[in-house]
Tab-separated table of C-alpha atoms in Angstrom:
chain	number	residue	atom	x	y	z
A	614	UNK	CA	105.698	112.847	263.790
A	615	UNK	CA	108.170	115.084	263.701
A	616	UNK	CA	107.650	115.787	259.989
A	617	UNK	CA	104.527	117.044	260.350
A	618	UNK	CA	105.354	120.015	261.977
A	619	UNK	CA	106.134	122.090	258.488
A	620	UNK	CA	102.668	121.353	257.539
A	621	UNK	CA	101.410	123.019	260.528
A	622	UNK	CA	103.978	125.793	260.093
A	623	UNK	CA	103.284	126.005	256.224
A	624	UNK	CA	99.553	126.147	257.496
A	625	UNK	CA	100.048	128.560	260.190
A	626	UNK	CA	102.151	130.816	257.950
A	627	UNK	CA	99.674	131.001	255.438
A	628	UNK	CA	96.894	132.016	258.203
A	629	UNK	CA	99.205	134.546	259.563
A	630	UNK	CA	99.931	136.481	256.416
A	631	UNK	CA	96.459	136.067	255.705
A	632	UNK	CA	95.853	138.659	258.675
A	633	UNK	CA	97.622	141.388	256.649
A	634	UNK	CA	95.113	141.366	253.878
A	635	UNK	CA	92.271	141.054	256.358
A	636	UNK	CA	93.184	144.510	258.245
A	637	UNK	CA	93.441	145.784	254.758
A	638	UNK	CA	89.551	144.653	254.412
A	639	UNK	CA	88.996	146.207	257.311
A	640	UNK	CA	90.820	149.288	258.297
A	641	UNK	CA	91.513	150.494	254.735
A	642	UNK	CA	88.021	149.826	252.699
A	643	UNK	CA	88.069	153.499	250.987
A	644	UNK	CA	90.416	152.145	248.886
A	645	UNK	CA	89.452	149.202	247.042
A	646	UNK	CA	91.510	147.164	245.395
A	647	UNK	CA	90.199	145.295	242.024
A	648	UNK	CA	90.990	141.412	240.761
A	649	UNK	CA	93.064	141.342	239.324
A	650	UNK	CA	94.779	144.539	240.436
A	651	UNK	CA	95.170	148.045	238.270
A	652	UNK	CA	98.452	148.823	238.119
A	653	UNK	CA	97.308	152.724	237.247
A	654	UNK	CA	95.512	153.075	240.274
A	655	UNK	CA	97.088	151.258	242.484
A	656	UNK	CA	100.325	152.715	244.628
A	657	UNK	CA	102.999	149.976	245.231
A	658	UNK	CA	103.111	149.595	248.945
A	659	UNK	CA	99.027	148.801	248.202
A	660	UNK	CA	99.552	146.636	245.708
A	661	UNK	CA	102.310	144.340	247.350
A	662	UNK	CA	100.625	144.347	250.607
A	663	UNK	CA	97.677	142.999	248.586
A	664	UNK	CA	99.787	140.549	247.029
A	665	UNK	CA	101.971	138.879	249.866
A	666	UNK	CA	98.428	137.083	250.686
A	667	UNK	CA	97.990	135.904	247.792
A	668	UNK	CA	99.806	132.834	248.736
A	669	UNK	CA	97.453	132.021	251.176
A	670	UNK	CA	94.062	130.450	249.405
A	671	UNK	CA	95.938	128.401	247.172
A	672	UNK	CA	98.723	127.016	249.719
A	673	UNK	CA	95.820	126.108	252.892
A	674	UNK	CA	93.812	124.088	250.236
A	675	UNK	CA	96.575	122.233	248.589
A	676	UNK	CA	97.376	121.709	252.620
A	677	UNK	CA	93.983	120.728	253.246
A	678	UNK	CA	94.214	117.858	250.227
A	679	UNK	CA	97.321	116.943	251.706
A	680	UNK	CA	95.887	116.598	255.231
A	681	UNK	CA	93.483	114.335	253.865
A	682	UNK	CA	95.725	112.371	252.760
A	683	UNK	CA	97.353	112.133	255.941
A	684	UNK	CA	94.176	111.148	257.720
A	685	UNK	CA	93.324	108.458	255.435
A	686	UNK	CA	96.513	106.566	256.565
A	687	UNK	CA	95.294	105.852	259.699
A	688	UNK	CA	91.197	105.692	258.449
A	689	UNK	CA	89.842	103.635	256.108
A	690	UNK	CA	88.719	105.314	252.808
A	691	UNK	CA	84.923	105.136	254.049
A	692	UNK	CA	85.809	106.797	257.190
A	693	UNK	CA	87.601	109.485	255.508
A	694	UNK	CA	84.713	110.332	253.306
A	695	UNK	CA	82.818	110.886	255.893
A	696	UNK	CA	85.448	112.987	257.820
A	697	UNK	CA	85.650	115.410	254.813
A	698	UNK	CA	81.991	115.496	253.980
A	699	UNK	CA	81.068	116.373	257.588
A	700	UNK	CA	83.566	118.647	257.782
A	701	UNK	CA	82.674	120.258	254.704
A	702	UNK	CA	79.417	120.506	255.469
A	703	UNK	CA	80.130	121.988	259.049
A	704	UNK	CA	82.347	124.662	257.229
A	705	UNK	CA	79.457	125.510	254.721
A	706	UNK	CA	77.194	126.416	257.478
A	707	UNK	CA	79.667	128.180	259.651
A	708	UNK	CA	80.319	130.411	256.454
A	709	UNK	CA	76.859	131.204	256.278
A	710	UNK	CA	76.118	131.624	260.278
A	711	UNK	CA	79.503	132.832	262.146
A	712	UNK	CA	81.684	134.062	259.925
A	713	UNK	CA	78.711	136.086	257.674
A	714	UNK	CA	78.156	137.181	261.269
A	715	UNK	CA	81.732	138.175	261.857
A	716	UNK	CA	82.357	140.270	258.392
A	717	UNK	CA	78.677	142.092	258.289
A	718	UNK	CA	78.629	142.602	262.387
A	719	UNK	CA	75.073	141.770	262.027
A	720	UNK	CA	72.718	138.705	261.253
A	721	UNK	CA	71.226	138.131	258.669
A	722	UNK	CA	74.258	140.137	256.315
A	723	UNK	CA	72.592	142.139	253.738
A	724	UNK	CA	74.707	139.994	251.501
A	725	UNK	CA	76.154	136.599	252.115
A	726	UNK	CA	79.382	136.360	251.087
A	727	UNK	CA	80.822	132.949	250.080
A	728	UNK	CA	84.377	133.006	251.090
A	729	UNK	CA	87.090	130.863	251.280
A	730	UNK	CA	85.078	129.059	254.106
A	731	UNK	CA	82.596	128.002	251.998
A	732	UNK	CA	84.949	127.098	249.628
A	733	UNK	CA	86.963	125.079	251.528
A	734	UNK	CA	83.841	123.378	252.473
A	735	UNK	CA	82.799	122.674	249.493
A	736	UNK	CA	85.983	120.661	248.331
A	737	UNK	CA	85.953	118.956	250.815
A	738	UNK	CA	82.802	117.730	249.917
A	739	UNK	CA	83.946	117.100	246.195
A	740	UNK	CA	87.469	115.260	247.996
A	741	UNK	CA	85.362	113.095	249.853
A	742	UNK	CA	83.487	111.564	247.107
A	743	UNK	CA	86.749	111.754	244.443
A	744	UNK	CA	88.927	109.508	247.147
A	745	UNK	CA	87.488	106.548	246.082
A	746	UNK	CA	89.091	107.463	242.176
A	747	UNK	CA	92.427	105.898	241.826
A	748	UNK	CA	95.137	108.211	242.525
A	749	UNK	CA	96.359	109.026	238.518
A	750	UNK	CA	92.465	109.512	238.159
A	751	UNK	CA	92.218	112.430	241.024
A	752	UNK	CA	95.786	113.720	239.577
A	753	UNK	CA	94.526	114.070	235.985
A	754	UNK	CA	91.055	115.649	237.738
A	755	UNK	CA	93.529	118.247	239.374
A	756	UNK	CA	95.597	119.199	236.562
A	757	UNK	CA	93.103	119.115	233.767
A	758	UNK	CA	91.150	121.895	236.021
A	759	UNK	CA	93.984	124.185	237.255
A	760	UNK	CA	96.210	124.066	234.210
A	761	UNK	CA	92.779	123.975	231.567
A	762	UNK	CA	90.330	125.990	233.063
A	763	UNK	CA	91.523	129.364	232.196
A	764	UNK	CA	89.899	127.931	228.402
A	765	UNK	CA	86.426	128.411	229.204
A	766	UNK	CA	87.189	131.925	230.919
A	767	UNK	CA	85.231	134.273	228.809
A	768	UNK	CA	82.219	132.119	229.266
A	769	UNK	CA	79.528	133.522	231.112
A	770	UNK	CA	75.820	133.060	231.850
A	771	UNK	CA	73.064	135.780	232.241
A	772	UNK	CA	70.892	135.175	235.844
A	773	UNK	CA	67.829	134.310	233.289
A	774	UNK	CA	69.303	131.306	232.582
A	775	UNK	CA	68.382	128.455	234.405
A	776	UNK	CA	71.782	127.236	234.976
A	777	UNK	CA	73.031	130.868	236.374
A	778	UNK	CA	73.334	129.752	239.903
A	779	UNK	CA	75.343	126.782	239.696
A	780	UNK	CA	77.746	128.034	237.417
A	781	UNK	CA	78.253	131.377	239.719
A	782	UNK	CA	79.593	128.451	242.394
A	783	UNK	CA	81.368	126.481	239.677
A	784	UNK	CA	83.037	129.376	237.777
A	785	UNK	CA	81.350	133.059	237.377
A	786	UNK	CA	81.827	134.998	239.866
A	787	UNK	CA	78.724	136.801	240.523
A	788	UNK	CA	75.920	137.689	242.293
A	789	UNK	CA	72.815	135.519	243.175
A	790	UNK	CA	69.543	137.064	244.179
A	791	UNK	CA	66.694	134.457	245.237
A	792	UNK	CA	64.784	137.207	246.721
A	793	UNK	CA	64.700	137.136	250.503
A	794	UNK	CA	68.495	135.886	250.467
A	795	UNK	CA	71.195	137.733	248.433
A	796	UNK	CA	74.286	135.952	247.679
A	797	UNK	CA	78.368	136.482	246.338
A	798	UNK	CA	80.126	133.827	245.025
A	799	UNK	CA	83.051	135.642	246.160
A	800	UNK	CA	85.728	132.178	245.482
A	801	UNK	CA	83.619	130.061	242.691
A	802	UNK	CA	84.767	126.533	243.624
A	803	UNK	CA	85.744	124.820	240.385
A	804	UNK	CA	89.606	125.681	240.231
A	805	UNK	CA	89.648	124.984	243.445
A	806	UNK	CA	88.482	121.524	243.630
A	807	UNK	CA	91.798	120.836	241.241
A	808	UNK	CA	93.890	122.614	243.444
A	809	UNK	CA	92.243	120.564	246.693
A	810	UNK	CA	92.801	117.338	244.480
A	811	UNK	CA	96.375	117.801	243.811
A	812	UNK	CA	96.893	118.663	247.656
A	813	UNK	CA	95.531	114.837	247.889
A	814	UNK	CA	97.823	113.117	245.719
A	815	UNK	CA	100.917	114.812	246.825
A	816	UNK	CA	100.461	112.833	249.953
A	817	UNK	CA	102.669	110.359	249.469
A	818	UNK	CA	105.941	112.411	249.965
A	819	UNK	CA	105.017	112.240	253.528
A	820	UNK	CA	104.483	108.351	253.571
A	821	UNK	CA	106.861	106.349	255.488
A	822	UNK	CA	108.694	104.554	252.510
A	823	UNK	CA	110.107	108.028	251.210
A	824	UNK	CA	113.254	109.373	252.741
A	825	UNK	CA	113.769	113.466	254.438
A	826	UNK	CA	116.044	113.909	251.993
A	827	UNK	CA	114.206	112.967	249.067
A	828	UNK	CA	110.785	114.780	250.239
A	829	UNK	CA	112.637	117.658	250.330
A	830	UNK	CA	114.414	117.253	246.972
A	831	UNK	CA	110.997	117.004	245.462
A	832	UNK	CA	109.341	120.013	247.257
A	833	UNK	CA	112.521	122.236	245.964
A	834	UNK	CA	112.228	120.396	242.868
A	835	UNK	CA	108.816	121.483	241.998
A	836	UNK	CA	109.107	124.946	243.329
A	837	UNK	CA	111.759	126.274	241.170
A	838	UNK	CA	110.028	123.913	238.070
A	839	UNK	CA	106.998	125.627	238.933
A	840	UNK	CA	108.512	129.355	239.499
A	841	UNK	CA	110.372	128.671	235.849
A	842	UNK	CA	107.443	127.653	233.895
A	843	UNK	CA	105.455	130.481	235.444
A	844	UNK	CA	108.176	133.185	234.194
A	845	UNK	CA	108.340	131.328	230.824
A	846	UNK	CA	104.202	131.132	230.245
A	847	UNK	CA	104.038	134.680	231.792
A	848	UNK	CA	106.675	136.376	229.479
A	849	UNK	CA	104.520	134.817	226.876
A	850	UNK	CA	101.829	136.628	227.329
A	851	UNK	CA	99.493	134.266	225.912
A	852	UNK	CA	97.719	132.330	228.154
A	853	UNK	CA	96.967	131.602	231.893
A	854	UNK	CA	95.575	134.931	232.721
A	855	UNK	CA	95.114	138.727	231.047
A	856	UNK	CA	97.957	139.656	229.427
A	857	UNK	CA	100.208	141.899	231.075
A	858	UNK	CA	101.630	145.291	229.768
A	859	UNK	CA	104.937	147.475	229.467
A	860	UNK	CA	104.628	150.318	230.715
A	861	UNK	CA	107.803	152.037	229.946
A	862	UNK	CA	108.269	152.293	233.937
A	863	UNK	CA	109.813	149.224	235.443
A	864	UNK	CA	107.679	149.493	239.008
A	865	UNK	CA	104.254	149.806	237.053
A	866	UNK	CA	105.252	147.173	234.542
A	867	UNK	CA	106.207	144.548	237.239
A	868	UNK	CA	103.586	145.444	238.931
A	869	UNK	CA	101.500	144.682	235.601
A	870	UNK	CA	103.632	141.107	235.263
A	871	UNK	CA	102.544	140.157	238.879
A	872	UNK	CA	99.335	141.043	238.952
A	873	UNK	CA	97.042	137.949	238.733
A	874	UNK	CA	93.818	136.576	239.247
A	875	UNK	CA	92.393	135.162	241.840
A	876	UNK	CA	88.676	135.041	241.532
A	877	UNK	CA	88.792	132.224	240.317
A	878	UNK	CA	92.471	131.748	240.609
A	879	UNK	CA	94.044	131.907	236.818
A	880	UNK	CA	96.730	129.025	236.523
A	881	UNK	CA	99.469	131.281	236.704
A	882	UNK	CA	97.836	132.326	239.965
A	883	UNK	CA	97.857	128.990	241.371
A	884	UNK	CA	101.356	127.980	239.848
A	885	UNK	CA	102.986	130.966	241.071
A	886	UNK	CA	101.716	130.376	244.554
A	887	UNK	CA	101.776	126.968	244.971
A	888	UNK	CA	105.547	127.359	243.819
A	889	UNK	CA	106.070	128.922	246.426
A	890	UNK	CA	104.339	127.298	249.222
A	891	UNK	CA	106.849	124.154	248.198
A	892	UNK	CA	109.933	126.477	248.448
A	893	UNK	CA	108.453	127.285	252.377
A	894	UNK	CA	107.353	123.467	252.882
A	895	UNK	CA	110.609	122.817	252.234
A	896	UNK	CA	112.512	125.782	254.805
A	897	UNK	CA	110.124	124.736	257.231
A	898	UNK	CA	110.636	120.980	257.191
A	899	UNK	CA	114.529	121.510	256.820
A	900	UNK	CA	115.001	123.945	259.350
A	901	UNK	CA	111.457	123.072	261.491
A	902	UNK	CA	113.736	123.418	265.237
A	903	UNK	CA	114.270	126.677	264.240
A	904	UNK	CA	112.110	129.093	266.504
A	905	UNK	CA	110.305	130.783	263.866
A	906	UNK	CA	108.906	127.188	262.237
A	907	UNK	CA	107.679	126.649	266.122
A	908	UNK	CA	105.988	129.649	266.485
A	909	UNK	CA	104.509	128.778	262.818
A	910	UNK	CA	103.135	125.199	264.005
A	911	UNK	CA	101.174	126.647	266.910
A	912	UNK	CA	99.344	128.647	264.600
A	913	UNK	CA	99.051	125.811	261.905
A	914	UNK	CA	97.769	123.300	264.453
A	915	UNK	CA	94.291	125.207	265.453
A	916	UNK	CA	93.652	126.975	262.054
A	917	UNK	CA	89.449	127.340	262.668
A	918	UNK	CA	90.235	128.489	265.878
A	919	UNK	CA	92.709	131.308	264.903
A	920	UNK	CA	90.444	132.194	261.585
A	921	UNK	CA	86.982	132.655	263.909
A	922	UNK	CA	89.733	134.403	266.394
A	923	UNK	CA	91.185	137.291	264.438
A	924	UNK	CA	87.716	138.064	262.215
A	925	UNK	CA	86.354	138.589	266.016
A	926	UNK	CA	89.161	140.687	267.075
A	927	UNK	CA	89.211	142.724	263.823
A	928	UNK	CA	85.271	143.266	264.465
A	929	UNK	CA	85.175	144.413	267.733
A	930	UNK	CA	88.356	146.979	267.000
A	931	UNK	CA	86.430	148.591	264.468
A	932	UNK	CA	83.090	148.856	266.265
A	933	UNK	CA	84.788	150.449	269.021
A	934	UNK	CA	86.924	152.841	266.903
A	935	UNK	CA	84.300	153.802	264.794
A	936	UNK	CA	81.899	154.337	268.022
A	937	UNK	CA	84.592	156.249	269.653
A	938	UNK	CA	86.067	158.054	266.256
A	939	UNK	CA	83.553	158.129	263.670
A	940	UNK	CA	84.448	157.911	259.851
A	941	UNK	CA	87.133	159.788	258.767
A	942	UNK	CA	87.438	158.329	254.721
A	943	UNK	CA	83.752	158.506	253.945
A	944	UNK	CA	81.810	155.812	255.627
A	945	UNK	CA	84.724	153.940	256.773
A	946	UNK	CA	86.906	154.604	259.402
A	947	UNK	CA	90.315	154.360	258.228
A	948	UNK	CA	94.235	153.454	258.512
A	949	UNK	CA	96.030	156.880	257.280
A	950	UNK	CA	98.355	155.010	255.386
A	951	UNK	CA	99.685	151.420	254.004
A	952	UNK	CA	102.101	151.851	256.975
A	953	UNK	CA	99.479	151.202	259.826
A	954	UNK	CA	98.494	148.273	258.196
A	955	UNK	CA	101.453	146.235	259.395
A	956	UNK	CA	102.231	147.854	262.779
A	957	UNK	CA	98.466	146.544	262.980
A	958	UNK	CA	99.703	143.231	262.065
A	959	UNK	CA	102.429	142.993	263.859
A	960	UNK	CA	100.894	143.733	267.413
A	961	UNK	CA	98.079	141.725	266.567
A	962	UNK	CA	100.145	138.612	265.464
A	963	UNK	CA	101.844	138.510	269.101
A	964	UNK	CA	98.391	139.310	270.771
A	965	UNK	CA	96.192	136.185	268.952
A	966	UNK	CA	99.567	134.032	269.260
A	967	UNK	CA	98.818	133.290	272.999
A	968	UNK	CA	95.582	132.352	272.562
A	969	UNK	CA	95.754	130.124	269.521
A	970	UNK	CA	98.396	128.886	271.115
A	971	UNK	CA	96.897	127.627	274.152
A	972	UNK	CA	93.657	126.037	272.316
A	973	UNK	CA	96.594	124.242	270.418
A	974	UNK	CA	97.846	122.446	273.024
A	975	UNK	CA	94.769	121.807	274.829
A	976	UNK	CA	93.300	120.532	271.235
A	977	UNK	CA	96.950	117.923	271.479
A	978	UNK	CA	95.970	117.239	274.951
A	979	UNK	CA	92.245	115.876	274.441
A	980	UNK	CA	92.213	114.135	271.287
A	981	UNK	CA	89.498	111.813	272.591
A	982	UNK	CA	86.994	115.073	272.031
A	983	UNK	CA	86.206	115.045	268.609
A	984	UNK	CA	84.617	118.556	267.973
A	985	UNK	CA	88.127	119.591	268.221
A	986	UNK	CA	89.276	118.161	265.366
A	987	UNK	CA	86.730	120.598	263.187
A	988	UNK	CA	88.764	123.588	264.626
């Protein structure tokens, strides 16, 4: 059991840096910040705040393939199906009720936004029908989609085509507009289905038969593989994403190396930041006594409840600053600087720790309730 408590701290580390890029969305909306990122308009302290979330899509879904994997070992395959696809489904329609609640502050959302929610959802769904492939069969599903799908990138659909909508969820991100309801695809699903499906078959380097030591060989193993092939296709400049430029100015042109897409995620995207999520996995599993890794794991092991949490928090902030203040950047109210950003995080980290904390333990405490196990 022990061993499972770097996944929740790999989980709740994700969630946690998440926050950061979530005040940005909030507090700092009169200055928007493109996918990928422009290095010309951008300042620095903007653009890495921006990109020290990256990390976190790509890392909770490979998690949540992983998971599954982890529940199946004590469910039979049918059971698990039906785990995921209710779950899935139950994360579809709190994207679309709660959480479209939470971002617009009002219901219906003059635009519904399909987030990482709704994605998550969504591969879920595809997991729990591609579980019953056998496990080289979900692995070649997962790499043929993250490493190839970069190849059909320039293809795009107008809305008067009567496959429009379905590939804005696959693969274009766009917007759909059936009249009364207007939609974003804001994370089209198809990249991350792979990355969901190669969560799933890394599963077995938490089975029983495979030693600590060994685990952890292979998570360090395939981080710095995966960190050297990304340096090696980036430098290449040829595929995997737009190219990136020199400027003549080493902050702008690293800047220009780094910046990456996420919507959908390119493959050097995902490979960069799943890299790295095995070089944490790894820290957190070999030093997971360590206080930090705890704190981590409380945040890791009630994810939902943290997510619906903070978006609730960060709502009712604003509404009362901007009742109290008014706008001060145009229509938004807004942090003065990058620098408020993460004193914001920081209190607010320790403040929704407590909480999250709590519905942890109470979550550990009363397994036999199962509409804890969606949060």
């Amino acid at each position: 059991m022990n061993r499972l408590i770097s996944i929740d701290a790999l989980r709740g580390f994700v969630m946690v840096v998440m926050l950061i890029d979530h005040i940005r969305e909030t507090f700092y909306l009169h200055l928007q910040v493109s996918d990928p990122v422009d290095v010309f308009v951008t300042s620095p302290e903007l653009f890495y705040t921006r990109f020290v979330s990256s990390i976190c899509a790509p890392v909770f879904i490979w998690l949540t393939g992983l998971s599954a994997w982890l529940y199946m070992q004590k469910h039979s395959k049918i059971e698990t199906s039906k785990f995921l696809l209710k779950r899935g489904i139950f994360l579809v329609v709190i994207e679309i009720t709660l959480i479209a609640f939470l971002w617009s502050g009002k219901y219906p959302p003059d635009m519904f936004f399909l987030q990482v929610i709704w994605c998550i959802g969504v591969c879920m769904i595809a997991l729990s029908a591609m579980i019953f492939l056998r496990s080289w069969q979900i692995l070649l599903i997962g790499i043929t989609i993250v490493c190839g799908h970069n190849l059909i990138g320039d293809f795009k659909l107008n809305s008067d085509s009567m496959f429009y909508i379905a590939w804005a969820m696959l693969y274009q991100r766009e917007v759909i507009d059936l009249g009364v309801i207007i939609a974003r695809t804001s994370y089209p699903i198809l990249p991350w289905i792979g990355v969901i499906a190669l969560g799933f078959v890394s599963g077995p380097w938490f089975s029983n038969t495979i030693t600590i030591e060994k685990r952890q060989k292979k998570m360090l193993g395939y981080g710095f593989l995966g960190f050297f092939l990304f340096v090696v296709i980036r430098s290449l400049n040829f595929y995997g994403d737009h190219p990136w430029i020199n400027t003549g100015e080493f902050t702008t042109t690293l800047m220009s190396f780094l910046s990456l897409t996420k919507y959908p995620p390119s493959l050097l995207f995902n490979l960069s930041m799943l890299s790295l999520g095995f070089l944490f996995l790894f820290l957190f599993e070999k030093f997971q006594t360590h206080k930090f890794v705890q704190l981590m794991s409380h945040f890791g092991a009630a994810p939902m409840f943290f997510y619906v949490l903070h978006l609730s928090v960060l709502k009712l902030i604003y509404e009362i600053g901007y009742f109290i203040l008014g706008p001060n950047e145009g229509q938004y109210l807004s942090f003065p600087n990058v620098g408020y950003i993460w004193l914001a995080f920081i209190v607010l980290s320790i403040a929704l720790y407590f909480p999250t904390k709590r519905f942890a333990e109470y979550k550990q405490a009363n397994k036999d309730i199962a509409w804890l196990k969606y949060f």
